[in-house]
Short mmCIF file of C-alpha atoms and ligand atoms in Angstrom, two decimals:
data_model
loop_
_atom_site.label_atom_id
_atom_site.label_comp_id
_atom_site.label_asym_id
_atom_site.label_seq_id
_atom_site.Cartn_x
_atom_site.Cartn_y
_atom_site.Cartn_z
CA UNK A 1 6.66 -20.71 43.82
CA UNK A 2 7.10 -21.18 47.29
CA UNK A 3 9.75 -21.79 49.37
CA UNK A 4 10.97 -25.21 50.81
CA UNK A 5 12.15 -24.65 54.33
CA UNK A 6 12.64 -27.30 57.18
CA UNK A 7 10.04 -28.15 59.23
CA UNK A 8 9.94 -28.26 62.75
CA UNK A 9 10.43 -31.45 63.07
CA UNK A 10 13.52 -31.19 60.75
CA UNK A 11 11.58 -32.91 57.75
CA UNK A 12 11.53 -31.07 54.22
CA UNK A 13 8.53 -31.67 51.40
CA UNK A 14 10.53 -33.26 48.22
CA UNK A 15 9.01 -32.04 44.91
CA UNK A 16 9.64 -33.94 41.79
CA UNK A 17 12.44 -30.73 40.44
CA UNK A 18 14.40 -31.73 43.36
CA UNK A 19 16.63 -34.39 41.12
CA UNK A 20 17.45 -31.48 38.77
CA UNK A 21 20.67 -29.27 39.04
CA UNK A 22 19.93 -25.31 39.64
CA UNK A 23 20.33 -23.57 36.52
CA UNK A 24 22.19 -20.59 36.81
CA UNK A 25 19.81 -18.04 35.51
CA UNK A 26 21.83 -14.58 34.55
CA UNK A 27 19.19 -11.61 35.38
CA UNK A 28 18.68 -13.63 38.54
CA UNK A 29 22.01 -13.62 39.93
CA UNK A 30 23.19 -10.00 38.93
CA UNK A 31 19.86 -9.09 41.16
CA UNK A 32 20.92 -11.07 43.87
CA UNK A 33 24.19 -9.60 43.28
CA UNK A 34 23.08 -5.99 43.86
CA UNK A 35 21.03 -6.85 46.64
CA UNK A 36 23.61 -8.58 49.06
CA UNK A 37 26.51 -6.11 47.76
CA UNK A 38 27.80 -3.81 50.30
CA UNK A 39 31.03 -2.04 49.19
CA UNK A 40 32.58 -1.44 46.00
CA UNK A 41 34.40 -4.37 44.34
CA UNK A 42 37.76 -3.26 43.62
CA UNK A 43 40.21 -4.73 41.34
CA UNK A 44 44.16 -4.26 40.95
CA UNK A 45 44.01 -4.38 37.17
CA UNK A 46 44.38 -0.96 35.42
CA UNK A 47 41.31 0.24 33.17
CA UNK A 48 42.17 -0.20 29.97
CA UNK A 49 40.92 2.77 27.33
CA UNK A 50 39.98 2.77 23.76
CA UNK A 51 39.21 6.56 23.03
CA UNK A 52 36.93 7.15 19.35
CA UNK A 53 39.53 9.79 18.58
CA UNK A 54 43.09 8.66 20.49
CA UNK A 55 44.46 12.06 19.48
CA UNK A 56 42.22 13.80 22.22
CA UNK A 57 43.57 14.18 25.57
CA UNK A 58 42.60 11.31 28.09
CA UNK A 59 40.78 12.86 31.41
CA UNK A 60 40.64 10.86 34.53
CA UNK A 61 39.20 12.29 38.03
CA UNK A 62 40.50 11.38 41.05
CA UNK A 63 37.98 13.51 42.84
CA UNK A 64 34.34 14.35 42.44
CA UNK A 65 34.89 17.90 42.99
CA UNK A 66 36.95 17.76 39.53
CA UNK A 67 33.55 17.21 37.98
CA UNK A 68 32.39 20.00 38.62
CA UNK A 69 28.91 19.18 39.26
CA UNK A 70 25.44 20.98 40.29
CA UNK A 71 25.49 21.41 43.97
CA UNK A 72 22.50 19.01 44.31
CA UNK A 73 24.33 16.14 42.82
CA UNK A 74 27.43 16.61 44.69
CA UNK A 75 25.46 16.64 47.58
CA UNK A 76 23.43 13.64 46.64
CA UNK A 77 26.70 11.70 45.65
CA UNK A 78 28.32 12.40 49.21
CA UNK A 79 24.79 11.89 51.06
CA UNK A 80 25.43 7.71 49.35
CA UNK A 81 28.82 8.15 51.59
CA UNK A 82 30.73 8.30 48.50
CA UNK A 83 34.08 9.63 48.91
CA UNK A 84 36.02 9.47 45.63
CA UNK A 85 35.54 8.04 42.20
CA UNK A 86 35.57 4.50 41.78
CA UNK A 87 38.52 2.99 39.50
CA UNK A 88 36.27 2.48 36.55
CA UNK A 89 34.56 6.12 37.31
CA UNK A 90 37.75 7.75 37.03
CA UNK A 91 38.08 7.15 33.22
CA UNK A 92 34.38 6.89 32.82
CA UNK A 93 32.43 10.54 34.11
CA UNK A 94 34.44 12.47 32.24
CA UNK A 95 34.06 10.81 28.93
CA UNK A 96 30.24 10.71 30.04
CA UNK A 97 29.66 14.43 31.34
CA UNK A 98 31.83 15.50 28.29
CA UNK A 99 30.56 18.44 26.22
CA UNK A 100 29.72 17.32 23.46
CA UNK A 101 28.83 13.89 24.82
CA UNK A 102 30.65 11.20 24.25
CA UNK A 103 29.10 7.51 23.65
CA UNK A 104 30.37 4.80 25.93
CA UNK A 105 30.68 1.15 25.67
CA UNK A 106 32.05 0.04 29.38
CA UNK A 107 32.88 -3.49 30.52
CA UNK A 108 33.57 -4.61 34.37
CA UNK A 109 32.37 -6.71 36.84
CA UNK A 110 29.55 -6.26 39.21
CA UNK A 111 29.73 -4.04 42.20
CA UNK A 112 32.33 -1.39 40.21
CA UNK A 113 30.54 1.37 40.26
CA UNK A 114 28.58 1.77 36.82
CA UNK A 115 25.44 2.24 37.46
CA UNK A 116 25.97 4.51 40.67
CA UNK A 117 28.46 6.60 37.32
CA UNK A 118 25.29 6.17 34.79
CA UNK A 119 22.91 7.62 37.29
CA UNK A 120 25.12 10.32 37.85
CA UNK A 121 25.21 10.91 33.77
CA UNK A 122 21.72 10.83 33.65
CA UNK A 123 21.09 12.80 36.88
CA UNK A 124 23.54 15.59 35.58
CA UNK A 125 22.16 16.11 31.70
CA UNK A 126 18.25 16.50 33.00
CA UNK A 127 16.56 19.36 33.21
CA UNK A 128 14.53 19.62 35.98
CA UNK A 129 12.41 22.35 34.51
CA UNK A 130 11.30 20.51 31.70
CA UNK A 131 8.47 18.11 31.99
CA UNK A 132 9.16 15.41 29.68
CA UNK A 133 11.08 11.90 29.34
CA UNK A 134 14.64 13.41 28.54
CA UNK A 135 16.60 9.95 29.77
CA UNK A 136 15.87 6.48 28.89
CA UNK A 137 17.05 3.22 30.74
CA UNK A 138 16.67 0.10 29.79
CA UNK A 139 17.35 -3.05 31.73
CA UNK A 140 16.74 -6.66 31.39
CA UNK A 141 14.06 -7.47 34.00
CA UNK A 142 11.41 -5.27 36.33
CA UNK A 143 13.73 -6.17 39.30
CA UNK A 144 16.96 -4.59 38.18
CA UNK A 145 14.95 -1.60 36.47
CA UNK A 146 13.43 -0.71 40.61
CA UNK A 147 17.33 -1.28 41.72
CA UNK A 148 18.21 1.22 39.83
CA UNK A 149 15.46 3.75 40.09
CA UNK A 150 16.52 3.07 43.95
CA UNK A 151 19.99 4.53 42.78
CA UNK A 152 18.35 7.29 40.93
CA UNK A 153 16.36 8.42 44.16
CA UNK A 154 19.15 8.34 46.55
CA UNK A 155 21.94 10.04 44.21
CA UNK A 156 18.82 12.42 43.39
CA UNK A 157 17.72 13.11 45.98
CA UNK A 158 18.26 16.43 45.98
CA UNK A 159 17.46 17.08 42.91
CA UNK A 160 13.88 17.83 44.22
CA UNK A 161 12.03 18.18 40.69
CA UNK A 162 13.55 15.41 38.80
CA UNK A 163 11.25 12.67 38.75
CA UNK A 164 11.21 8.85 37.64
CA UNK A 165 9.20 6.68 35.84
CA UNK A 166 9.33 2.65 35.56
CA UNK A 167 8.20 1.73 31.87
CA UNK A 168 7.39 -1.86 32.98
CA UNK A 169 4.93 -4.62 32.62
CA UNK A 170 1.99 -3.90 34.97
CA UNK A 171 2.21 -0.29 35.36
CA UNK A 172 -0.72 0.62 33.16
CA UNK A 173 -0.86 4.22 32.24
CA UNK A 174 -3.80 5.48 30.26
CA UNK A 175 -3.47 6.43 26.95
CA UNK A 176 -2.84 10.03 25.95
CA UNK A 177 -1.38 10.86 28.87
CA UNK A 178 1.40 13.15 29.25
CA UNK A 179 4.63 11.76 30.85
CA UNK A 180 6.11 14.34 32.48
CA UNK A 181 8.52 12.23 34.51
CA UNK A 182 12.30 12.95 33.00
CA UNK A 183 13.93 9.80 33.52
CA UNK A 184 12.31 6.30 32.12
CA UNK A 185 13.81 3.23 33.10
CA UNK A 186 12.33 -0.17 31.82
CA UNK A 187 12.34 -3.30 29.75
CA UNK A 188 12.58 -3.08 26.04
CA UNK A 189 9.70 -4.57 24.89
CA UNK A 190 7.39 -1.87 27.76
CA UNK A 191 9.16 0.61 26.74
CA UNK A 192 8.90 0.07 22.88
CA UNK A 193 5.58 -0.53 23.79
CA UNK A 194 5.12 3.45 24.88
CA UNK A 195 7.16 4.95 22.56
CA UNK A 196 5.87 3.35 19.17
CA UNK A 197 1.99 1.92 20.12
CA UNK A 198 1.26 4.17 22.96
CA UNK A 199 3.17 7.60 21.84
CA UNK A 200 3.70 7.93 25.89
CA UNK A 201 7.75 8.95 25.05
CA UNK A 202 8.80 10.87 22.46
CA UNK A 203 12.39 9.29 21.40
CA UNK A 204 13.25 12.33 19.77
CA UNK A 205 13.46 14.18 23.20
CA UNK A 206 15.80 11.51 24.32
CA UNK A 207 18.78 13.27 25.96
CA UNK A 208 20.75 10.05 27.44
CA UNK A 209 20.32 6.29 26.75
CA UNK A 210 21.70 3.46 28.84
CA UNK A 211 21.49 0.34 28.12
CA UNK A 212 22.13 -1.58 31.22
CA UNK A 213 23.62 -4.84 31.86
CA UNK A 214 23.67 -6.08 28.10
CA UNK A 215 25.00 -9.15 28.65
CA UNK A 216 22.02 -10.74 30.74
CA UNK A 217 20.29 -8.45 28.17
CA UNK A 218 21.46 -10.59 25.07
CA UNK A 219 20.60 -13.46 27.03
CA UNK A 220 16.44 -12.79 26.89
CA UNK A 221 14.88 -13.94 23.51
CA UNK A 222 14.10 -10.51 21.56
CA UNK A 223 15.64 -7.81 23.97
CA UNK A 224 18.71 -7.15 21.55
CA UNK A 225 16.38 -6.18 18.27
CA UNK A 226 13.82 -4.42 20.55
CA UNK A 227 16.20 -2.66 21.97
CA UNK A 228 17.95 -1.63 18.44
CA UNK A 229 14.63 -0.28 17.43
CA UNK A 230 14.38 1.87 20.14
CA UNK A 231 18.30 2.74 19.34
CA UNK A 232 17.19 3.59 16.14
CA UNK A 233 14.72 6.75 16.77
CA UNK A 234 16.99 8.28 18.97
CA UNK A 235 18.28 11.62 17.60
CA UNK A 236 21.77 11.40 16.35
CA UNK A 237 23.24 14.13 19.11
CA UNK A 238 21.76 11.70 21.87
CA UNK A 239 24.21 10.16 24.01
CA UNK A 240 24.49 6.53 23.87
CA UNK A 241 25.87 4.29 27.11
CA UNK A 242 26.61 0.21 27.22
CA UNK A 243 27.36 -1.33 30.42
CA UNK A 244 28.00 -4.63 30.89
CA UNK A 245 29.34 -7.15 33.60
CA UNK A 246 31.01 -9.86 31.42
CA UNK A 247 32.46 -9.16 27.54
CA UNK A 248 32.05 -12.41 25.55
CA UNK A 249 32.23 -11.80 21.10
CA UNK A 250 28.51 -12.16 21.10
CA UNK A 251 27.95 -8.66 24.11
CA UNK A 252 30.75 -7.26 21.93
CA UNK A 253 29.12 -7.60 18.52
CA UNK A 254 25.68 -6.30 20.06
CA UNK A 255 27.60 -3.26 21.67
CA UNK A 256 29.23 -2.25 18.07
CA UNK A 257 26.00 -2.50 16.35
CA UNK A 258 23.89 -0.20 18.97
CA UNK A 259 26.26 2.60 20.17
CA UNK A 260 27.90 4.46 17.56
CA UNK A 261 31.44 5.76 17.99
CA UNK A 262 32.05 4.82 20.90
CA UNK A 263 34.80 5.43 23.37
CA UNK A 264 35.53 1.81 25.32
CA UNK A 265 36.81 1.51 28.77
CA UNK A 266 37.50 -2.36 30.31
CA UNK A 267 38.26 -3.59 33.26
CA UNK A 268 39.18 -6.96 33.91
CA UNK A 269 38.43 -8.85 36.45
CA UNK A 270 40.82 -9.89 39.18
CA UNK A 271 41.10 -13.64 38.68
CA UNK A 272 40.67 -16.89 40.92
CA UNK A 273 43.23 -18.86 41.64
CA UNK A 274 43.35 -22.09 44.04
CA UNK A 275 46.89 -21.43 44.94
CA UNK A 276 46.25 -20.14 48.30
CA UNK A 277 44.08 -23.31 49.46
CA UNK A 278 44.74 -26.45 50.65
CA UNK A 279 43.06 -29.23 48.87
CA UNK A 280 41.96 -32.60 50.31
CA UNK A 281 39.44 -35.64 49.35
CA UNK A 282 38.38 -38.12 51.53
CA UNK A 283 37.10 -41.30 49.67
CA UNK A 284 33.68 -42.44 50.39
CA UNK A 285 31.71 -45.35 49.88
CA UNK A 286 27.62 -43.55 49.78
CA UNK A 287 26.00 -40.40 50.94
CA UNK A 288 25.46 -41.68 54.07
CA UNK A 289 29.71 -42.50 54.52
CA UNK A 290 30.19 -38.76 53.04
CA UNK A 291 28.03 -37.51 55.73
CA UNK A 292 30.18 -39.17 58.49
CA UNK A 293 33.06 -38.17 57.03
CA UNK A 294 32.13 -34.37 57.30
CA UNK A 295 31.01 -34.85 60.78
CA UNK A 296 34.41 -36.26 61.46
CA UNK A 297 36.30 -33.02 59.63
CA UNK A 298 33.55 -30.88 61.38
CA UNK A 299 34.93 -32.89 65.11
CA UNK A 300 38.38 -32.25 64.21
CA UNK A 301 39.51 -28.91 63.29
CA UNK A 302 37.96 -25.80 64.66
CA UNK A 303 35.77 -24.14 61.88
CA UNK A 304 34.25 -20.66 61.23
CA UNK A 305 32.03 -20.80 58.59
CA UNK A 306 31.79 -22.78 56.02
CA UNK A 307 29.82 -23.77 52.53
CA UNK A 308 28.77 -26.99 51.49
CA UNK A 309 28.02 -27.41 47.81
CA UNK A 310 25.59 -30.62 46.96
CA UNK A 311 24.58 -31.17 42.87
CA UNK A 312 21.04 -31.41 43.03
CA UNK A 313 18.21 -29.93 45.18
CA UNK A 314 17.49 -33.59 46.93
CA UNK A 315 20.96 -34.02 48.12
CA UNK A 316 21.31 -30.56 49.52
CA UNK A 317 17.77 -30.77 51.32
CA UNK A 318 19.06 -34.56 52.87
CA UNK A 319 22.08 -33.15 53.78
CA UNK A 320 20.33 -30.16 55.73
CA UNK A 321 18.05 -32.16 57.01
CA UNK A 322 21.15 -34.55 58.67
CA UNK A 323 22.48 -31.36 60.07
CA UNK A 324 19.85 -30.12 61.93
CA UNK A 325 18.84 -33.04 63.71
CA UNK A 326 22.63 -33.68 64.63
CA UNK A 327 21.88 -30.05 66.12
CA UNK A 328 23.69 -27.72 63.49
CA UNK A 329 23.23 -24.20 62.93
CA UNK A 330 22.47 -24.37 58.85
CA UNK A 331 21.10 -22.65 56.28
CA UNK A 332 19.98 -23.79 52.75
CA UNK A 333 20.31 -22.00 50.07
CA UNK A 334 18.55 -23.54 47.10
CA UNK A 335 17.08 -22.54 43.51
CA UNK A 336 13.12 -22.67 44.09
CA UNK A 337 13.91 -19.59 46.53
CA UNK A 338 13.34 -16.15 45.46
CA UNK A 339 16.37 -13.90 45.35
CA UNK A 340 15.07 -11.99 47.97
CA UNK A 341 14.92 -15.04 50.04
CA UNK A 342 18.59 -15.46 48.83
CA UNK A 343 19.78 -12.69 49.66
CA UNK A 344 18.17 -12.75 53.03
CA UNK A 345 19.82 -16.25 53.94
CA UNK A 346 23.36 -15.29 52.63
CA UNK A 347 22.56 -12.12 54.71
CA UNK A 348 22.18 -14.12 57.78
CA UNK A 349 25.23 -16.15 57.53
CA UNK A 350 27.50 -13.18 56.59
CA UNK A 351 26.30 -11.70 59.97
CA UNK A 352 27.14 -15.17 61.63
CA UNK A 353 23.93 -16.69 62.53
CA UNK A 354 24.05 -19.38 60.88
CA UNK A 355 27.83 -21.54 60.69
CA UNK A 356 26.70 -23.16 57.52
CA UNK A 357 25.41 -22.52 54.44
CA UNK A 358 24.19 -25.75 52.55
CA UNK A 359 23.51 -24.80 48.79
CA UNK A 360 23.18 -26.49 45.18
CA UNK A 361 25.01 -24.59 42.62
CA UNK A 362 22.97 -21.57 42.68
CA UNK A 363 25.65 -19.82 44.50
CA UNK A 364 28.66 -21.47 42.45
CA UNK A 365 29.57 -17.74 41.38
CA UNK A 366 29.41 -14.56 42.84
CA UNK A 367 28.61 -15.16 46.51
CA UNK A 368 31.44 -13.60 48.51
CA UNK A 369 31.80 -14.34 52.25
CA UNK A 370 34.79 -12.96 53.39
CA UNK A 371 35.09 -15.10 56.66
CA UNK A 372 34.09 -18.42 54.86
CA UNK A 373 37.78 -20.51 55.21
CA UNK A 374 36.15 -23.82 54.30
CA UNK A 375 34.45 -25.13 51.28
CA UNK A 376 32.97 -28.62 50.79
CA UNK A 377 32.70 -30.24 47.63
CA UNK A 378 29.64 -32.97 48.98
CA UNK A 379 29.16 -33.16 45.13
CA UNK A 380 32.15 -32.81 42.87
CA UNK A 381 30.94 -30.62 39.78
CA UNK A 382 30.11 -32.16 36.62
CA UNK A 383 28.65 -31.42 33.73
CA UNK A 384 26.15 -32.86 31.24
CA UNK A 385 27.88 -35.13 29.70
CA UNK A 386 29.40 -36.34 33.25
CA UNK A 387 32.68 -34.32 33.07
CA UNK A 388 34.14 -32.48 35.57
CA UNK A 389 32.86 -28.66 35.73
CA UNK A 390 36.44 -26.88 35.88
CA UNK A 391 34.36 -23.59 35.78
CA UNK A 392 32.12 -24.27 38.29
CA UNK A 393 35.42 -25.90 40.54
CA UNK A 394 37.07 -22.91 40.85
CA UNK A 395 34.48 -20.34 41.15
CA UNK A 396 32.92 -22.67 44.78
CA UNK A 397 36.98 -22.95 45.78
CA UNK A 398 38.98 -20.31 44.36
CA UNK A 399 40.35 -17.07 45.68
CA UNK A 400 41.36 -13.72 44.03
CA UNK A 401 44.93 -13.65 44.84
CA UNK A 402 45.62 -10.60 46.42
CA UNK A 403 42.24 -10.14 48.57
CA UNK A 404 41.70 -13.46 49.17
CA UNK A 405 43.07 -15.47 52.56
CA UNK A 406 43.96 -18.97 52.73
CA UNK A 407 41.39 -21.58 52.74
CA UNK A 408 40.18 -25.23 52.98
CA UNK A 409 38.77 -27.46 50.79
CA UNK A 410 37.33 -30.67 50.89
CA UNK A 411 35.85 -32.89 48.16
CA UNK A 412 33.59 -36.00 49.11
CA UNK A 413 34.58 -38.24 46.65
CA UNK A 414 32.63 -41.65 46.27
CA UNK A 415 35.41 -44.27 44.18
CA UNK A 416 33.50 -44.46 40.99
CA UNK A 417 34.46 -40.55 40.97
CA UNK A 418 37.61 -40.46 41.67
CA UNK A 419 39.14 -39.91 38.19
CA UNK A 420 37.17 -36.99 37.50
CA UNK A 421 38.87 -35.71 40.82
CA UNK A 422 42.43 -36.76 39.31
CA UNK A 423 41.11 -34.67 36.11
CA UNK A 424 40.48 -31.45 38.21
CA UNK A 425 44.01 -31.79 39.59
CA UNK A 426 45.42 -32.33 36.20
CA UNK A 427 43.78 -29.02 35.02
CA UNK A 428 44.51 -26.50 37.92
CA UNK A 429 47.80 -28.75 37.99
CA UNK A 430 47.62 -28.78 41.98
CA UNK A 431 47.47 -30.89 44.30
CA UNK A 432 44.42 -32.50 45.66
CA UNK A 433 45.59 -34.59 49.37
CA UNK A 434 43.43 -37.84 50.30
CA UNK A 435 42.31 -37.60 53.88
CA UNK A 436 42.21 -39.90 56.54
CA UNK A 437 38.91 -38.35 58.20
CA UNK A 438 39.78 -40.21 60.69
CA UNK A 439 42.90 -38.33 61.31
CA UNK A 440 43.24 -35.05 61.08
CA UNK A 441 45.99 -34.02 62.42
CA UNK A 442 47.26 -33.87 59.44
CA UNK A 443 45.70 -30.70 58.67
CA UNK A 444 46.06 -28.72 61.38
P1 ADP B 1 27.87 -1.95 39.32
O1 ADP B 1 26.81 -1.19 38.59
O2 ADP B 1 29.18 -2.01 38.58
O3 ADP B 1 27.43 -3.29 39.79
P2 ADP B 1 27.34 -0.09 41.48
O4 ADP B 1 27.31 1.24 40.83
O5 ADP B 1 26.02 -0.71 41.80
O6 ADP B 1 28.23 -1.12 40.64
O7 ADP B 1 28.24 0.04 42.78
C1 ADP B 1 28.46 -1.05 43.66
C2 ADP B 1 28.36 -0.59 45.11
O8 ADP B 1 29.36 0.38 45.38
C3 ADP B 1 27.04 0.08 45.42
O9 ADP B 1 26.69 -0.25 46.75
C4 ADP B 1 27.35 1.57 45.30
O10 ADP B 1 26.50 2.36 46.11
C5 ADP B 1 28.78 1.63 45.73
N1 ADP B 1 29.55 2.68 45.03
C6 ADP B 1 29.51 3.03 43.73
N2 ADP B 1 30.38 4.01 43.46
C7 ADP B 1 31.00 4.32 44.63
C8 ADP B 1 32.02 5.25 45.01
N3 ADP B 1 32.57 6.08 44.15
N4 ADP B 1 32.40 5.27 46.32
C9 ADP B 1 31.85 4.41 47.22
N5 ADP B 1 30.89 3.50 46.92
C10 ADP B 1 30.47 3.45 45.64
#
C-alpha cells in the first residue's frame, strides 16, 4: 500500500477506506512499539512471583555482576549501555540462568525489559562451539522476529561464534542442508515447516524455547496449535519461556497448556488516570464550526505540542489538510501507513518538528510523548454500536499518575453528541467543563 501524504498544494487523494475507522491491529502496534521506544518503561508496582516450588529460596539481582556471566555477555550487556537489571529482570535472570533451568511464564508491558532478559537466556545457555540450532524463538510476525535478532546481535556481539538464523517466510534454504546457526528465531508455521517437512532443526537439540509475545501470538489464526506442536518435540529437560505484554484468561490458558511447571512473575501495569487533566468541550454545530473552534483554542493559550484525534481516515486527512493551508506545522498519522512510516512521523514530532500530530485511532494506545500537554478529541470515541469508547477515552487522554504531568483536553462535541459526552463523565465520574472558545481566559 502506499502512503497518503499531502500534496504540495495541500490537497490529499481520498480512497474509498477513508470512511472506515483504523483497526487496531496487535502485531502491528507492539512493532511500532519497539521501534519508537527509547528507554525502559518503568513501573512503581512490585513484581509479583509465583515460584513452581514456593519452598525454594526466591533470588533477585540487583546487579548484573551477581549473574555471574561469561565475560562476552557482560560485555555485550554493558556495550547496550545497560547499567543494572530492569525491575522485571531482577526476579526474572535468575529463575532463567538457574541450574537446572527453570520454565517461565512472564507477564508485563512493553518496553520492560523481556526480551533484552530472553536474549540474555538464550545468549548465555549456547554453545558457541557447537554447530547446530540449540535455541528456538518464535514470534508472531517476520518484523518482530528481525527486532529481536537485532537484540541478539547487539547483546552478542561479542560472542563472536554464535550465530543467528531467521526461520521465516521467504528465506528459502535448500533442502538437506545443515543449519549450523545456534539460535533460530521465526514464525510458527516456518519454523514447523523446517523442523517436521524440511528436517532443517532437530527439536531434540533444542536447549531454550521462547515463545515471544503470546498474546498478539493467540491473536493469528493457527499460531497457538502450531506452536504446541513444536512444544511438543522438545525434550523434556528443555527450558521453556512465555512472555507476554497483556494477560487476559484466554494468554493465560494458552501459557498453562505450553510451558510446563512453570515459575510466573507479573507485573502490572501502572494505570491511567484522568485526574491530573483538565477537561473541557466546546459545543459545535459541523466540522467546519469544530475547526474554528480549535483555531480559536489554538489563538488563545500558548501550546507545545499537541494531538488531535479524528474517527475516521477522511476526517483526519480534511482536518490536515485545513491546517496546512492555515500555515500549520502538522503531521498525520494514519492507518494505510507502514509502521515504519509511523514510527518515523511520531519520531519527528517527539524531536519537535512538527507542533501537531493529526491521527485516527491508530495511535489511541501506546504512543507516549512526554511533552504533549494537549489532547483534542475532534471525534469523541465511539464504538460500533454508537456508544462511547471508555477504553479508547482514556488511553488518547489519560496519564499514569505518578510520571505523568498535567494536561489539557478538549472534546469537539457537535449537540446530537453531547450525551455520549455526559456518559464519559458519568463513567470516569469527572468533570468535563463547556468552553466558551471564544473566551479563554478561563483556562489559563
Ligand atoms: P520488552 O521486551 O518488555 O518490550 P525490551 O527488552 O525490548 O522490553 O526493553 C525495552 C528497552 O529498554 C529497549 O530499548 C532495551 O534496550 C532497554 N533495556 C532493556 N533492559 C535494560 C536494562 N537493564 N537497562 C537499560 N535499558 C534496558
Amino acid at each position: 500500500k502506499s502512503a497518503t501524504v499531502p500534496k504540495g498544494d495541500g490537497s490529499i487523494n481520498n480512497t474509498d477506506e477513508d470512511d472506515e475507522e483504523d483497526v487496531v491491529d496487535l502485531a502491528a502496534s507492539s512493532l511500532l512499539n519497539k521501534l519508537i521506544r527509547q528507554s525502559l518503561v518503568e513501573s512503581s508496582h512490585r513484581v509479583e512471583v509465583l515460584q513452581k516450588d514456593p519452598s525454594s529460596p526466591l533470588y533477585s539481582v540487583k546487579t548484573f555482576e551477581e549473574l555471574r556471566l561469561k565475560e562476552e555477555l557482560r560485555k555485550g550487556i554493558y556495550a547496550m549501555g545497560f547499567n543494572r537489571p530492569s525491575k522485571i529482570q531482577e526476579m526474572a535472570l535468575p529463575m532463567m540462568l538457574a541450574h537446572p533451568p527453570q520454565n517461565l511464564i512472564a507477564q508485563s508491558q512493553s518496553g520492560t525489559g523481556k526480551t533484552a532478559a530472553f536474549v540474555l537466556a538464550m545468549l548465555s545457555r549456547v554453545n558457541a562451539l557447537e554447530l547446530f540450532p540449540q535455541c528456538l524463538c518464535l514470534a508472531p510476525t517476520y518484523e518482530l522476529a528481525l527486532q529481536t535478532g537485532r537484540v541478539v546481535e547487539r547483546m552478542g556481539k561479542f560472542c563472536v561464534d554464535v550465530q543467528v538464523m531467521y526461520a521465516i517466510r521467504g528465506n528459502r534454504i535448500p533442502r538437506g542442508t545443515d543449519v549450523t546457526k545456534q539460535i533460530i528465531i521465526g514464525t510458527p508455521g516456518t519454523v514447523l515447516d523446517w523442523c517436521f517437512k524440511r528436517k532443517l532443526i532437530d527439536l531434540t537439540k533444542i536447549r531454550v524455547f521462547v515463545l515471544d509475545e503470546a498474546d498478539v501470538m493467540i491473536d493469528t489464526q493457527g499460531f497457538s496449535d502450531q506452536s504446541i506442536r513444536i512444544q511438543r518435540a522438545l525434550p523434556s529437560e528443555c527450558q521453556m519461556l512465555l512472555f507476554s505484554a497483556t494477560f487476559e484468561d484466554s494468554v493465560w490458558q494458552f501459557a498453562e497448556r505450553i510451558i510446563p511447571d512453570p515459575n510466573v512473575i507479573k507485573l502490572r501495569k501502572e494505570e491511567l488516570t484522568l485526574n491530573n487533566i483538565r477537561q473541557y468541550y466546546v459545543l459545535c454545530e459541523n466540522r467546519k464550526d469544530k475547526y474554528q473552534a480549535l483555531c480559536n483554542i489554538y489563538g488563545g493559550i500558548t501550546i507545545g505540542q499537541a494531538i488531535i484525534f479524528c474517527q475516521t481516515r477522511r476526517n483526519a486527512k480534511w482536518l490536515t489538510v485545513e491546517m496546512m493551508q492555515d500555515g500549520h506545522q502538522v503531521s498525520l498519522l494514519s492507518g494505510e501507513l507502514t509502521v515504519d512510516q509511523r514510527a518515523a512521523i511520531i519520531q519527528r514530532f517527539r524531536d519537535g518538528k512538527e507542533k501537531v500530530l493529526i491521527t485516527t485511532n491508530v495511535c489511541a494506545r501506546g504512543i507516549d510523548v512526554k511533552q504533549v500537554t494537549i489532547v483534542v478529541n475532534f471525534d469523541l470515541p465511539v464504538n460500533q454500536a454508537e456508544e462511547p469508547d471508555y477504553e479508547t477515552y482514556l488511553h488518547r487522554i489519560g496519564r499514569t499518575g505518578r510520571f505523568g504531568k498535567k494536561g489539557l483536553a478538549f472534546n469537539m462535541i457537535e449537540v446530537d453528541k453531547l450525551p455520549l459526552l455526559m456518559k464519559i463523565q458519568d463513567h470516569f465520574n469527572s468533570n468535563i467543563k463547556q468552553l466558551d472558545p471564544e473566551d479563554m481566559d478561563e483556562i489559563e
